CSV table of C-alpha atoms and ligand atoms in Angstrom, one decimal:
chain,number,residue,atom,x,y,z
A,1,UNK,CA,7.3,12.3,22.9
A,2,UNK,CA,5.3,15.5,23.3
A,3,UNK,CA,1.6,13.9,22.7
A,4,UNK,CA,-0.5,13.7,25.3
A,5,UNK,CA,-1.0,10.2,26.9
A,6,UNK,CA,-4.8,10.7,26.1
A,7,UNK,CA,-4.6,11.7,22.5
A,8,UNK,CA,-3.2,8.2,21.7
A,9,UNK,CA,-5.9,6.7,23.5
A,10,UNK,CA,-8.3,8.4,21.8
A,11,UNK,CA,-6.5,7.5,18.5
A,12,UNK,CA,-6.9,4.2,19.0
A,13,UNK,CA,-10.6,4.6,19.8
A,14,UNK,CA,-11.1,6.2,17.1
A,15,UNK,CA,-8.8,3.7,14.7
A,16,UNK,CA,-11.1,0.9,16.0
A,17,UNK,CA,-14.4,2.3,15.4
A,18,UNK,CA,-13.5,2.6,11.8
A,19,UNK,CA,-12.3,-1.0,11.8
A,20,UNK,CA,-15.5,-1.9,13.0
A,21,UNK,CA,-17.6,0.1,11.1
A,22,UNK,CA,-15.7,-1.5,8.0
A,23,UNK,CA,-16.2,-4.5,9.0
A,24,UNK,CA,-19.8,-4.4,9.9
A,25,UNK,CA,-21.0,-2.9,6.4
A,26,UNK,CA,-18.0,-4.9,4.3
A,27,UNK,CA,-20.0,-8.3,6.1
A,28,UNK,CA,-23.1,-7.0,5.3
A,29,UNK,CA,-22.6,-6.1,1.6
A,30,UNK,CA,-23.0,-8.4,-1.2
A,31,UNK,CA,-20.5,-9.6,-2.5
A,32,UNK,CA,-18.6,-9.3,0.9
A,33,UNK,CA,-15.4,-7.6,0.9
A,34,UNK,CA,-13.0,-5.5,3.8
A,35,UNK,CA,-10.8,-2.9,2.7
A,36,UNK,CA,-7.4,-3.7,1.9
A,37,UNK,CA,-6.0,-1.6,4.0
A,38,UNK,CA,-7.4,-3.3,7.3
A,39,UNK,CA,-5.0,-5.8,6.8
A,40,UNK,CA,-1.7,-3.7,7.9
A,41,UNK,CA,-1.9,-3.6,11.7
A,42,UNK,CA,1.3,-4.4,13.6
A,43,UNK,CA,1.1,-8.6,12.6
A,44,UNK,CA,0.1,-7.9,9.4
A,45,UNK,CA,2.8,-5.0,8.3
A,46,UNK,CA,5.5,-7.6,9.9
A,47,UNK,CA,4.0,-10.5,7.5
A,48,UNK,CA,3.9,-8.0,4.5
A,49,UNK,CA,7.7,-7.2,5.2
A,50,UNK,CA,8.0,-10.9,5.5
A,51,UNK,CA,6.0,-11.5,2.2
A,52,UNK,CA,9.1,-8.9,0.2
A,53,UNK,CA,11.5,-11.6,1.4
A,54,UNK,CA,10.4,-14.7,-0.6
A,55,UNK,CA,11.2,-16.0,-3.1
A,56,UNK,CA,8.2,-16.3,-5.4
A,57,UNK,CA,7.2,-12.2,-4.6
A,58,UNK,CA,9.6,-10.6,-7.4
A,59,UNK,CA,7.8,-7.2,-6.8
A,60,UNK,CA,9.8,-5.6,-4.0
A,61,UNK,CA,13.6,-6.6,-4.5
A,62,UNK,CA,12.7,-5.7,-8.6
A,63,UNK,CA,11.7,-2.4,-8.0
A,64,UNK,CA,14.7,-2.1,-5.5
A,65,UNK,CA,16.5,-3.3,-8.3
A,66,UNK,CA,15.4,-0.7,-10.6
A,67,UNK,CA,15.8,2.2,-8.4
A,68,UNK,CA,19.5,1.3,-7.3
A,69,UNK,CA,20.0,1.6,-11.4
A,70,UNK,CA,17.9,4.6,-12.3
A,71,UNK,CA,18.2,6.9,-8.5
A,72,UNK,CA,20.4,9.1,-10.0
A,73,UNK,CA,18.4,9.7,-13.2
A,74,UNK,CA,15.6,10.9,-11.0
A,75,UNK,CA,17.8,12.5,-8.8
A,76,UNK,CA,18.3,14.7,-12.4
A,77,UNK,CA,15.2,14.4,-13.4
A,78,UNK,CA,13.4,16.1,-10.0
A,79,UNK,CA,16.4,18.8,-10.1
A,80,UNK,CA,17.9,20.4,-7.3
A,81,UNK,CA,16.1,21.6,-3.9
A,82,UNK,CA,12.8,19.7,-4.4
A,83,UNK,CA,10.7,17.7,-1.4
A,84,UNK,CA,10.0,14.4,-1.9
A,85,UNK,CA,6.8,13.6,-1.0
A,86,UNK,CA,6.0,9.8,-0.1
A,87,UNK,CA,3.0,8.3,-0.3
A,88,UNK,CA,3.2,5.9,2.8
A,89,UNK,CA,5.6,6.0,5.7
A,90,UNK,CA,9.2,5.8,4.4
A,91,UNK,CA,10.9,2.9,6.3
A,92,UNK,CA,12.1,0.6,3.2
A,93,UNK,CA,15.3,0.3,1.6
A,94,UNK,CA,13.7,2.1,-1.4
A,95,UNK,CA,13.4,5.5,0.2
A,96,UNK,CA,16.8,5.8,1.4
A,97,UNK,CA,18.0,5.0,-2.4
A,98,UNK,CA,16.0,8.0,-3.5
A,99,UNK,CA,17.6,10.0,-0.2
A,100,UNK,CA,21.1,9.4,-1.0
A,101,UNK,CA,21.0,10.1,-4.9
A,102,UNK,CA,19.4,13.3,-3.8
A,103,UNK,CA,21.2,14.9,-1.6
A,104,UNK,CA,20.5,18.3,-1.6
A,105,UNK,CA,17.1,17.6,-0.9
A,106,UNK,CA,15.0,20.8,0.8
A,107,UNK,CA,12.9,18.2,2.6
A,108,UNK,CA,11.7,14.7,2.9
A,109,UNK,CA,7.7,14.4,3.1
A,110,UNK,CA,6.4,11.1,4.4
A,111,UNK,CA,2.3,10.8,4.4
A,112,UNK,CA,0.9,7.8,6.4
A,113,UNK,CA,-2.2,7.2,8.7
A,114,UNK,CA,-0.1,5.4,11.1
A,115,UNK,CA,1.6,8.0,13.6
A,116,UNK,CA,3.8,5.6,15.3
A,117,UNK,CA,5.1,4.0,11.8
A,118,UNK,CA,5.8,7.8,11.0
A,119,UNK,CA,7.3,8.9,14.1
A,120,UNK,CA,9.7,5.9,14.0
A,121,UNK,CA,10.7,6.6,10.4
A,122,UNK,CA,11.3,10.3,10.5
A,123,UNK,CA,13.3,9.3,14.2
A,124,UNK,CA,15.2,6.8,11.9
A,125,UNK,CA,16.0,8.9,9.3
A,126,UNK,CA,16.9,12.2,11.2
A,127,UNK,CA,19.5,9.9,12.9
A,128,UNK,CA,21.1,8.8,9.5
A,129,UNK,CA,20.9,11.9,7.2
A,130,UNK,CA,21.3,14.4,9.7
A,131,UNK,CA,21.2,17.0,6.9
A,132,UNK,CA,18.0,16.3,5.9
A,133,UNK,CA,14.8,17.9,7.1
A,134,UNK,CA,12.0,15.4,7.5
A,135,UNK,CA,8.7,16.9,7.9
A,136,UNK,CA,6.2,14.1,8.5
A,137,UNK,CA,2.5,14.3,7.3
A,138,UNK,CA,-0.5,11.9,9.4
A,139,UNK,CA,-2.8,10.9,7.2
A,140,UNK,CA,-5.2,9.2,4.4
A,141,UNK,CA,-3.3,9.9,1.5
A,142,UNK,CA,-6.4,9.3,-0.2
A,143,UNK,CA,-7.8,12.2,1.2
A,144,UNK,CA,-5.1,14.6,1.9
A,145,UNK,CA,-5.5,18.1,0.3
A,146,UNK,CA,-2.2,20.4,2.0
A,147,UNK,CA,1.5,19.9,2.6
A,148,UNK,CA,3.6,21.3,5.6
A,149,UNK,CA,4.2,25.4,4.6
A,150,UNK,CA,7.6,24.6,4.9
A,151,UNK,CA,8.4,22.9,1.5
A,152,UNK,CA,6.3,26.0,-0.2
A,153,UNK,CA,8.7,27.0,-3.0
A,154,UNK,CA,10.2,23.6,-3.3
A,155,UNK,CA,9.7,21.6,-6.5
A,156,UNK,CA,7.4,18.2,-5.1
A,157,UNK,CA,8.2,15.4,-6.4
A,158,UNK,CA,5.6,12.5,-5.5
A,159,UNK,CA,6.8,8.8,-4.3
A,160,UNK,CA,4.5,5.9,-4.9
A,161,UNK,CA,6.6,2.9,-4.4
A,162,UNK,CA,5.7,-0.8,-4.4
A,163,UNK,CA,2.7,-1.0,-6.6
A,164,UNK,CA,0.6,0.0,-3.8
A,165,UNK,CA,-1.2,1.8,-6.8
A,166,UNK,CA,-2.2,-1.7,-7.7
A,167,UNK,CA,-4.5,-2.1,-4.6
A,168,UNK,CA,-7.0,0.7,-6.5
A,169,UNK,CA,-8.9,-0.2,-9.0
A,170,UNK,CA,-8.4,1.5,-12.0
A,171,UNK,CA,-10.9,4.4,-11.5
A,172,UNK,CA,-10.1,4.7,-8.2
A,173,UNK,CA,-6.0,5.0,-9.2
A,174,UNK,CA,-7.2,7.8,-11.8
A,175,UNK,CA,-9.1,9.4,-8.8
A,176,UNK,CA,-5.8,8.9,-6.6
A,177,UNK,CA,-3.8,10.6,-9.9
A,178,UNK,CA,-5.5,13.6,-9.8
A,179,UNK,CA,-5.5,14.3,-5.8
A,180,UNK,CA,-1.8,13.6,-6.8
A,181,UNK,CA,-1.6,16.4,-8.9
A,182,UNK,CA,-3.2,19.0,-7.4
A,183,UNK,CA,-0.9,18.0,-3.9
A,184,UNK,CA,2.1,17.9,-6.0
A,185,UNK,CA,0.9,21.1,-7.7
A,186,UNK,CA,1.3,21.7,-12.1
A,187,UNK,CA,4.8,22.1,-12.0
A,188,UNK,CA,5.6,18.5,-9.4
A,189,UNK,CA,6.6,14.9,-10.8
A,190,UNK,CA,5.3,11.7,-9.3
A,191,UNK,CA,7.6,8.3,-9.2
A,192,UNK,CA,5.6,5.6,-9.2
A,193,UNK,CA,6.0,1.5,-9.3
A,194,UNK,CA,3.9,0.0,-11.1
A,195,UNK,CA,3.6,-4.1,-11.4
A,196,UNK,CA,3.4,-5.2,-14.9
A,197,UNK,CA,1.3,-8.1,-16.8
A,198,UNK,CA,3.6,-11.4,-17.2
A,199,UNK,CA,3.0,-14.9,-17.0
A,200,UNK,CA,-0.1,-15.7,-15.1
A,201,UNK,CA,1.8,-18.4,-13.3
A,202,UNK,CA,4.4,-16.2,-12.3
A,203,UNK,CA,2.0,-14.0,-10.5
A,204,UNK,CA,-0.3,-16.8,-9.5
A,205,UNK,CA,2.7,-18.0,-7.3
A,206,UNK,CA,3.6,-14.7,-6.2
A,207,UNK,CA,0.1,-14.8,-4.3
A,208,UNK,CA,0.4,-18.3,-3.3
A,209,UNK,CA,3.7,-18.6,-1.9
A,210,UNK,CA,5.0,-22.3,-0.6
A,211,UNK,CA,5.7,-21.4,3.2
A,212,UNK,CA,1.8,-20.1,3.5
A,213,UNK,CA,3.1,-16.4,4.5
A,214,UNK,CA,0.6,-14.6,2.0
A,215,UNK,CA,-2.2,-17.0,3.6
A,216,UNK,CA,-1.3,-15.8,7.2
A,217,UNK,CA,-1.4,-12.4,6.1
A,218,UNK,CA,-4.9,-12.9,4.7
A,219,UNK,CA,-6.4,-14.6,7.7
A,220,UNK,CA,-4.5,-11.7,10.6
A,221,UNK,CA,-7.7,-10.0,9.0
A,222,UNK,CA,-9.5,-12.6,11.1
A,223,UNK,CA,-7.8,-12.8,13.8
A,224,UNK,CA,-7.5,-8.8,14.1
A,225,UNK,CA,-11.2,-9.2,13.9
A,226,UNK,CA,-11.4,-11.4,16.7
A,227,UNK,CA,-8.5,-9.1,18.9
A,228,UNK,CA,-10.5,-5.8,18.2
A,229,UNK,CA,-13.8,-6.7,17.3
A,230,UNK,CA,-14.0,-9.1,19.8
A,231,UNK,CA,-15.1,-12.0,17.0
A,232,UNK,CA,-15.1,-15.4,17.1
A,233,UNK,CA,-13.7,-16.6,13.8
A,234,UNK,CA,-11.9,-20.1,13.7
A,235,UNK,CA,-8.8,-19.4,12.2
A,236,UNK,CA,-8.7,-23.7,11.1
A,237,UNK,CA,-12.3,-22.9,9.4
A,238,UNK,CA,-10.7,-20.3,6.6
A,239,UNK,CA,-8.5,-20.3,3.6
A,240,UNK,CA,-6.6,-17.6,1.7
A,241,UNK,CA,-7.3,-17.8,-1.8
A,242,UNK,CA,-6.0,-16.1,-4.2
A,243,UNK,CA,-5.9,-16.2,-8.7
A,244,UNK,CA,-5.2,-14.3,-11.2
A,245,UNK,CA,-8.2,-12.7,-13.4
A,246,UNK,CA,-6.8,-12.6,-16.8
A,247,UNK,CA,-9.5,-10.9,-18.0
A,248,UNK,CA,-9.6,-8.1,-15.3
A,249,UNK,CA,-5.7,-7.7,-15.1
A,250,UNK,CA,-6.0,-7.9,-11.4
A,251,UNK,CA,-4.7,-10.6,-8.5
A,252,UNK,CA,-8.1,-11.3,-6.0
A,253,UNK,CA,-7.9,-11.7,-3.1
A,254,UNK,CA,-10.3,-13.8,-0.4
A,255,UNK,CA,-10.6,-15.4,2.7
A,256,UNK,CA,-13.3,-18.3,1.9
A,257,UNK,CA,-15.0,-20.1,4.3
A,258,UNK,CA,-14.5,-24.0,4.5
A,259,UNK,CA,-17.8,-24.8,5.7
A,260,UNK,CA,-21.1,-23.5,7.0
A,261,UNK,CA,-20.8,-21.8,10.0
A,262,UNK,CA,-21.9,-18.5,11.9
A,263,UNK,CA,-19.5,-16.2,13.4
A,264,UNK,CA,-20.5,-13.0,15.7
A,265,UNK,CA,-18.4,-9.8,15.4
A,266,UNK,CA,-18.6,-6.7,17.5
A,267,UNK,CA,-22.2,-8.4,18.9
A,268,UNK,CA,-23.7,-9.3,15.3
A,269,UNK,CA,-24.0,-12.7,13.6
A,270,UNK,CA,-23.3,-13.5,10.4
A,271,UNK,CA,-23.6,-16.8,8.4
A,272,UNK,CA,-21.2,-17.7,6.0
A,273,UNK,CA,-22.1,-20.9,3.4
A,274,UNK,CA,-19.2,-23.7,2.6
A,275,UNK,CA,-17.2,-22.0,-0.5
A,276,UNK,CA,-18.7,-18.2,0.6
A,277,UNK,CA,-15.6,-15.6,0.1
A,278,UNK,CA,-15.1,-12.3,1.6
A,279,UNK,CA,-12.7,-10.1,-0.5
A,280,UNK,CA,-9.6,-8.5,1.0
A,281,UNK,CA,-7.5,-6.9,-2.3
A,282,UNK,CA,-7.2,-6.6,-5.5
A,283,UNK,CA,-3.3,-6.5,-7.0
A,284,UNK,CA,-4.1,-4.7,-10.8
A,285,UNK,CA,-1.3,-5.2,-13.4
A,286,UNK,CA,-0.6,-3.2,-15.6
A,287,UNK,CA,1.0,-2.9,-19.2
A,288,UNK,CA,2.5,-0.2,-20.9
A,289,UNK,CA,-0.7,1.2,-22.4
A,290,UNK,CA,-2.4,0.5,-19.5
A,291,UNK,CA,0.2,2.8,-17.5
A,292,UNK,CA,-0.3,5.2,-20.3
A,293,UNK,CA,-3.4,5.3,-20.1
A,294,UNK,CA,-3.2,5.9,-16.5
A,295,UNK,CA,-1.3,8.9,-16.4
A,296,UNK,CA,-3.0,10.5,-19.5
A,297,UNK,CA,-6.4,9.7,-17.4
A,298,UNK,CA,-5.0,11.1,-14.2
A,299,UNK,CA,-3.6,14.3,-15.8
A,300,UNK,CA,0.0,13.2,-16.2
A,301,UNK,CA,2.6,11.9,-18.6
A,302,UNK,CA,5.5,9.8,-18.2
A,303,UNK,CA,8.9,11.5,-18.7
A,304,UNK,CA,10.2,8.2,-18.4
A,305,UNK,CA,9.7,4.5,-17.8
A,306,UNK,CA,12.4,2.2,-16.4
A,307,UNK,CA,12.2,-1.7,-15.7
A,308,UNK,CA,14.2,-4.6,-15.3
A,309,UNK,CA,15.7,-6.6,-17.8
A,310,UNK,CA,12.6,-9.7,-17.3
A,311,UNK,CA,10.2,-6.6,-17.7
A,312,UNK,CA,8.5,-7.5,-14.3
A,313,UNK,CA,8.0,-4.2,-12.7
A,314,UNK,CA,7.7,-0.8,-14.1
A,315,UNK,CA,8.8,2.7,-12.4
A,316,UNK,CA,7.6,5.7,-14.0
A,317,UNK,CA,8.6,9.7,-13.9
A,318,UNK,CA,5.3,11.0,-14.2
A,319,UNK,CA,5.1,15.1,-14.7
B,401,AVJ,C1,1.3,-3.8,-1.0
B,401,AVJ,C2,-0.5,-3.9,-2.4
B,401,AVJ,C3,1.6,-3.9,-3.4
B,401,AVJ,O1,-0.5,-6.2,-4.1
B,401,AVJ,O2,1.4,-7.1,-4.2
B,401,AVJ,C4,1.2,-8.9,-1.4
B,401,AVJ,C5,0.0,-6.5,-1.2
B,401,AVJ,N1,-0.9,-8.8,-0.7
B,401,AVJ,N2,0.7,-10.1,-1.1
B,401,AVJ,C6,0.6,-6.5,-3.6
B,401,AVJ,C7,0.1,-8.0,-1.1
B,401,AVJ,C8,-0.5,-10.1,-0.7
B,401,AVJ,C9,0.9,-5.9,-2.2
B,401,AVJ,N3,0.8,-4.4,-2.2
């Protein structure tokens, strides 16, 4: 480790201050909501890895399904000598599919805003494609306008596993699309897994699982509040709730309150009624057209689509 002892201190200074700074003007708004992607610190990323295990959340071992079948397709698809460029930090099963159908690979890419997650992954990685150059990015992906000069010649080819793309709302995916592009550059691709509309049930139970895992994820965005943001929520006096909008094409996501009761946060008060909610996600589902319309509204188009046989989940070759 070559940082500075201080630099991480400062990181985590400044990691908190946007935390709370979320927080205060996501309380304060009407209707409340946090940013989804509060909810990933260390207990949370460990109960999302959980939440891929069960049974009733189809989305991760389908895609992984998927991929396993169609890897070598891209691998043809994205040529020889490209960089793959992931969108997040690279540590899943998924990645390493993509790794070994490509071997000759000019460089692996991961982008995340989490340094440690990165460093660990590219550490990981180095140690079991020894081959491969990993050249890791820190960062907002959202925001993120240059790549490392190194894979400058290199075809790049996008990764956006997991339906994290259903987080955005529509305009804001489009938005996403486009940063995509101009990263990837005219003549890139982008892989991306995409969730697909089904049986409301289905995905109603995908959200609500039986062992309560999705509802501890929910409410470690209270009790990182309370950690950091030195709050006082009671973790007995929430719920997760979560339905499917059939008419918005989205999962929602809350924590509601089960009675009135006032909780402070970094100093401040606020009130919350019996029934009040304060959103955490949005899961958006798409269909074909949907996806179509998408890419044509983001300034791609799909090369190819592959799904599972139950037409769950989606992964598209975008160029
Ligand atoms: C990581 C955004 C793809 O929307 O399915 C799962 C997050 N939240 N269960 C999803 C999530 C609750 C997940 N994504």
């Amino acid at each position: 480790m070559n940082v500075p002892l201080l630099a991480i201190d400062d990181r985590e200074v400044s990691d908190r201050d946007d935390f709370r700074r979320a927080v205060l003007s996501g309380l304060g708004d009407a209707p409340r909501a946090i940013p989804a992607k509060f909810l990933y610190d260390a207990r949370g990323s460990a109960l999302f890895d959980a939440i891929c295990e069960l049974p009733e959340y189809y989305p991760t071992r389908t895609e992984t399904a998927i991929l396993r079948g169609c890897a070598a397709d891209i691998a043809r698809l994205a040529g020889p000598g490209c960089a793959l460029v992931e969108y997040g930090s690279g540590s899943s099963v998924k990645t390493r599919l993509l790794l070994e159908a490509m071997r000759d690979l000019h460089a692996y890419v991961p982008i995340d805003i989490s340094r440690q997650h990165l460093d660990a992954t590219a550490r990981r990685l180095r140690e079991d494609y020894p081959w491969l150059r990993v050249d890791p990015v820190s960062g907002d992906y959202m925001a993120l306008d240059a790549l490392p000069p190194v894979i400058n010649g290199a075809r790049r080819i996008g990764f956006f596993p997991g339906s994290t793309i259903g987080n955005l709302t529509p305009e804001e995916a489009v938005l996403f699309l486009r940063r995509a592009r101009r990263l990837l550059r005219s003549d890139g691709a982008l892989i991306l897994g995409v969730d697909l509309k089904k049986d409301p049930q289905r995905l109603h139970d995908a959200y609500n699982d039986a062992a309560g895992v999705t509802a501890q994820f929910t409410l470690n965005l209270l009790r990182r509040m309370n950690r950091e943001l030195e709050a006082n929520f009671d973790l007995s006096a929430f719920a997760h709730e979560a339905f499917y909008n059939e008419a918005a094409g989205r999962i929602e996501i809350y924590f509601r309150s089960l009675r009135d009761q006032t909780v402070t946060v970094a100093g401040r008060r606020f009130t919350f009624a019996e029934g009040e909610r304060v959103h955490t996600e949005y899961s958006y589902k798409y269909d074909d057209a949907g996806i179509a319309e998408l890419a044509r509204r983001g300034g791609f188009s799909i090369a190819h689509t592959w799904t599972d046989p139950a037409r769950l989940f989606a992964v598209v070759f975008l160029t």
